[in-house]
Amino acid sequence: MNTTRLLSAVLAVALLIPAHVRAASPAPRPSAELLARALAGHPALTPTAALWAERDGAQFSVRRYTFQSQQYDDLARRAAPIDDLAADATRAIWVERGDQFGQVVALDLASGTVTQLATLASASGTVALDGAQWYLADSRGLQRFSPGKAPELLSPLGRRPVAHGGAVLWSEEQFGGERQRAAWRLLLREPGGQTAELAQQLAGYGGLAGYTLTDDAAFWSFAGAADAPGLVRFDRASGARDVVAPAAATLAATPGTLVWSAVDEAAQPLEWRIQRASAQGIAPVIDAPAALAVEGLLGSLMLVSRENDGARELLLLNIDAAPVLPAIPPPAVALQASCGDPLACGQVRASGAVLADNGGRWVMRGVQFFLPRYGINGKSFWDANYAAAAASGEIDFWLERAQRGLNANTLRLFVDLPYTAGGASAVPTSYATLYDFARRAAAHGMRLGIALHNSADWAMTPERAAWIGGLLDDFAARSALPLIAYLSADNEINNHCGAGNDCFDRRPGYDDAGYIAGALEWTAQFRAVVKRHAPVLVTAGISSEVRDYDNTRAAFDYLRPDRSGRRLLGLIDMLAPHNYSGGADGVIDDLRYAGYAGPIVLEEFGYPTDPRPLNPSWTEGAATCRQMPLATACRDTAPFFVATNLAALRSRSYSGGAAWMLADVDEKNRADACTTQRFDFWTGLFASGGAYCEGGTATRAPGAPKATAVQVCRHYGGDFFACDPSLVVRARLYLPVARRWPGAWRRQKQTRHAYAYLVCFHLCGGLDGI
């Protein structure tokens, strides 16, 4: 933020947030107190204590830390996972996740009596507490519960309620299409019953990063939204709105004070920062190298959670005492510099919250591999198709683009399993084809991630089982197992029931239990086959942007049980969510809040650059978006959303990811392509040449990197000019003598001259305007 913007923000906060005298609260000793090492769900603050749920072996404990006495108490022990908790001075309520239907439980803090308040209509939900009233959001929507009254439905779409002083704030989602942003609304119901829409925005997974309510104001910030204004304050009396700061990750407020967390991507390495706004202005509270989430605020006391080796810790900070967080030890597996030869580095394995091989911690830098002529399917690796492409040099051309053009270390691919057609068995892909491709990829320093299922056919036939086992045996016999990073039991296991629906969701007329049972039985059998033959990692992908029917976000599909209580979480070695619309940070946050502490890869991310842009977002944007994708002019374009998810890969505990996809497919060359064909996700990071429609994709030369490829390449560690060979630094002779630059720069095809403003590339994020 420049000086003018900072002063403006300070003045806005000073004018708009009244200066109240805060209630005194004893400071914890020391200024940063570690309360919990295995936080479950969200904690709560009361006037005298902090309460939270903590994983305790196979059980969960509800615990309390009292400020005055600085004592810890175990208030209750529960067998069911606790997803959400709210509390005040007299009671605590929380949601316990169930296999089919969860429940809301209340604890009287004086007597210690535990009672069940309600049964959920779904496996989980969220709650808010406001005096005698409490609120529940589940698959029925948002309900208010008052003593002596029947539950009142406030909104059939309402979720994540925040209640205070008789008012309640909540969000709603309207499905925007598979792999697209949703339309999100934020609504406020005042004590008198008037309901107002505070904001409406297209946004990514989860919609809003955070929102909260005080006596006089509401605050919010959207997640993964290209044109959202930032962290907004709404004055409840006047209706005035003001932007307090750029977008926040999490936030909390009391009258007179607002705190929020955000990542500073300009810092090297990345730094998370919590700031405070009050009548005195904006001031930093704390900086940290790990992701920080603001969980609550009471006077000068603030609850913060952070990740430590996949688990979430809860800390209590005194924001008036310059708190210093206890250090997080580095992962037991050190990050390797590189692995140029996958065979020499051994098998990829799970190690706590990270992936590793014999060379150390391994971070996936992947891309989805299809040959342009065959489209998005497994046909690229049908034996005859592959043999022809290998003979023509096409395979090696695109391998070079993946490695030198992106600096990738993993190729993700679809491979068709054996099937029966007309009474005869067909085996489209042989072991020899996959080994040949793996060997060629390894020569470029890349492993394979192979998705072996992409339909709702859950039959593990003897032919399929034999083929999967035979594949691993064949690679083992060639001493080539390390060339397979992982096998996927299904590309998007929650997305095979049509129309972009979340197939793990309960909805009228649909048997979700039957679908889940089939999907999990397939995964269990798939895992059993793999583990009998080789120590290869097994995963299953989920789509995070499918239609939500039960008010439970898609990342939680990994936790949904079948009829026998099995969950995907227990059947796979790492989680592999997919996200396109800038919501990757919310996806991993959900999984960590749910208590998963293992490796997570963002197995698909990207955004289309449509040859015919039927959607205004499906473009490369202006030329400057290649280098400055987060600039105002680039909002709502493919580079913006790719850069947003890459920021999540940098700032959250992902073990890497795989970009979708390597190149455009030749569907764009159909005769009716420019009049009727809809492309969207049939477009990739590199142009494949051929015909393009007017007004569509700007980059068209065969093998040329699009603006999205430049972002992925830079994130994967590629040389700046190698990532975008079209870049030419314009000469400005401010120096006494122009000279040639040594090394890699001299070897570029373009002539580059020294000039005084070269440092602006590092400071400004690009070369625009110099």
mmCIF file of N, CA and C in Angstrom, residues 205 307 583-593 600 648 652-654:
data_model
loop_
_atom_site.group_PDB
_atom_site.id
_atom_site.type_symbol
_atom_site.label_atom_id
_atom_site.label_comp_id
_atom_site.label_asym_id
_atom_site.label_seq_id
_atom_site.Cartn_x
_atom_site.Cartn_y
_atom_site.Cartn_z
ATOM 1 N N TYR A 205 -14.634 -20.484 -3.981
ATOM 2 C CA TYR A 205 -15.045 -21.457 -2.971
ATOM 3 C C TYR A 205 -15.180 -20.804 -1.594
ATOM 4 N N GLU A 307 -1.245 -23.369 11.433
ATOM 5 C CA GLU A 307 -0.880 -24.755 11.164
ATOM 6 C C GLU A 307 0.509 -25.068 11.699
ATOM 7 N N GLY A 583 -10.434 -20.271 -5.269
ATOM 8 C CA GLY A 583 -10.824 -20.613 -3.908
ATOM 9 C C GLY A 583 -9.949 -21.648 -3.237
ATOM 10 N N ALA A 584 -8.735 -21.850 -3.714
ATOM 11 C CA ALA A 584 -7.899 -22.923 -3.171
ATOM 12 C C ALA A 584 -7.538 -22.711 -1.712
ATOM 13 N N ASP A 585 -7.435 -21.461 -1.275
ATOM 14 C CA ASP A 585 -7.131 -21.224 0.131
ATOM 15 C C ASP A 585 -8.268 -21.706 1.027
ATOM 16 N N GLY A 586 -9.519 -21.471 0.620
ATOM 17 C CA GLY A 586 -10.650 -21.934 1.418
ATOM 18 C C GLY A 586 -10.773 -23.441 1.446
ATOM 19 N N VAL A 587 -10.394 -24.115 0.357
ATOM 20 C CA VAL A 587 -10.487 -25.575 0.299
ATOM 21 C C VAL A 587 -9.558 -26.204 1.332
ATOM 22 N N ILE A 588 -8.300 -25.784 1.367
ATOM 23 C CA ILE A 588 -7.372 -26.400 2.316
ATOM 24 C C ILE A 588 -7.697 -25.983 3.747
ATOM 25 N N ASP A 589 -8.202 -24.765 3.936
ATOM 26 C CA ASP A 589 -8.596 -24.361 5.279
ATOM 27 C C ASP A 589 -9.704 -25.262 5.811
ATOM 28 N N ASP A 590 -10.692 -25.579 4.957
ATOM 29 C CA ASP A 590 -11.764 -26.488 5.385
ATOM 30 C C ASP A 590 -11.200 -27.835 5.816
ATOM 31 N N LEU A 591 -10.280 -28.374 5.045
ATOM 32 C CA LEU A 591 -9.734 -29.701 5.341
ATOM 33 C C LEU A 591 -8.907 -29.685 6.624
ATOM 34 N N ARG A 592 -8.166 -28.625 6.857
ATOM 35 C CA ARG A 592 -7.391 -28.529 8.089
ATOM 36 C C ARG A 592 -8.311 -28.291 9.289
ATOM 37 N N TYR A 593 -9.345 -27.465 9.136
ATOM 38 C CA TYR A 593 -10.292 -27.253 10.233
ATOM 39 C C TYR A 593 -11.004 -28.546 10.595
ATOM 40 N N ILE A 600 -1.808 -32.686 1.135
ATOM 41 C CA ILE A 600 -2.886 -32.227 0.250
ATOM 42 C C ILE A 600 -2.244 -31.626 -0.989
ATOM 43 N N ALA A 648 -2.350 -19.340 -3.164
ATOM 44 C CA ALA A 648 -2.732 -20.309 -2.128
ATOM 45 C C ALA A 648 -1.703 -21.431 -2.028
ATOM 46 N N ARG A 652 -0.308 -21.564 1.727
ATOM 47 C CA ARG A 652 -0.919 -22.606 2.546
ATOM 48 C C ARG A 652 -0.045 -23.858 2.488
ATOM 49 N N SER A 653 -0.444 -24.884 3.215
ATOM 50 C CA SER A 653 0.413 -26.070 3.357
ATOM 51 C C SER A 653 0.130 -27.127 2.293
ATOM 52 N N TYR A 654 -0.167 -26.697 1.081
ATOM 53 C CA TYR A 654 -0.291 -27.648 -0.022
ATOM 54 C C TYR A 654 1.057 -28.305 -0.300
#
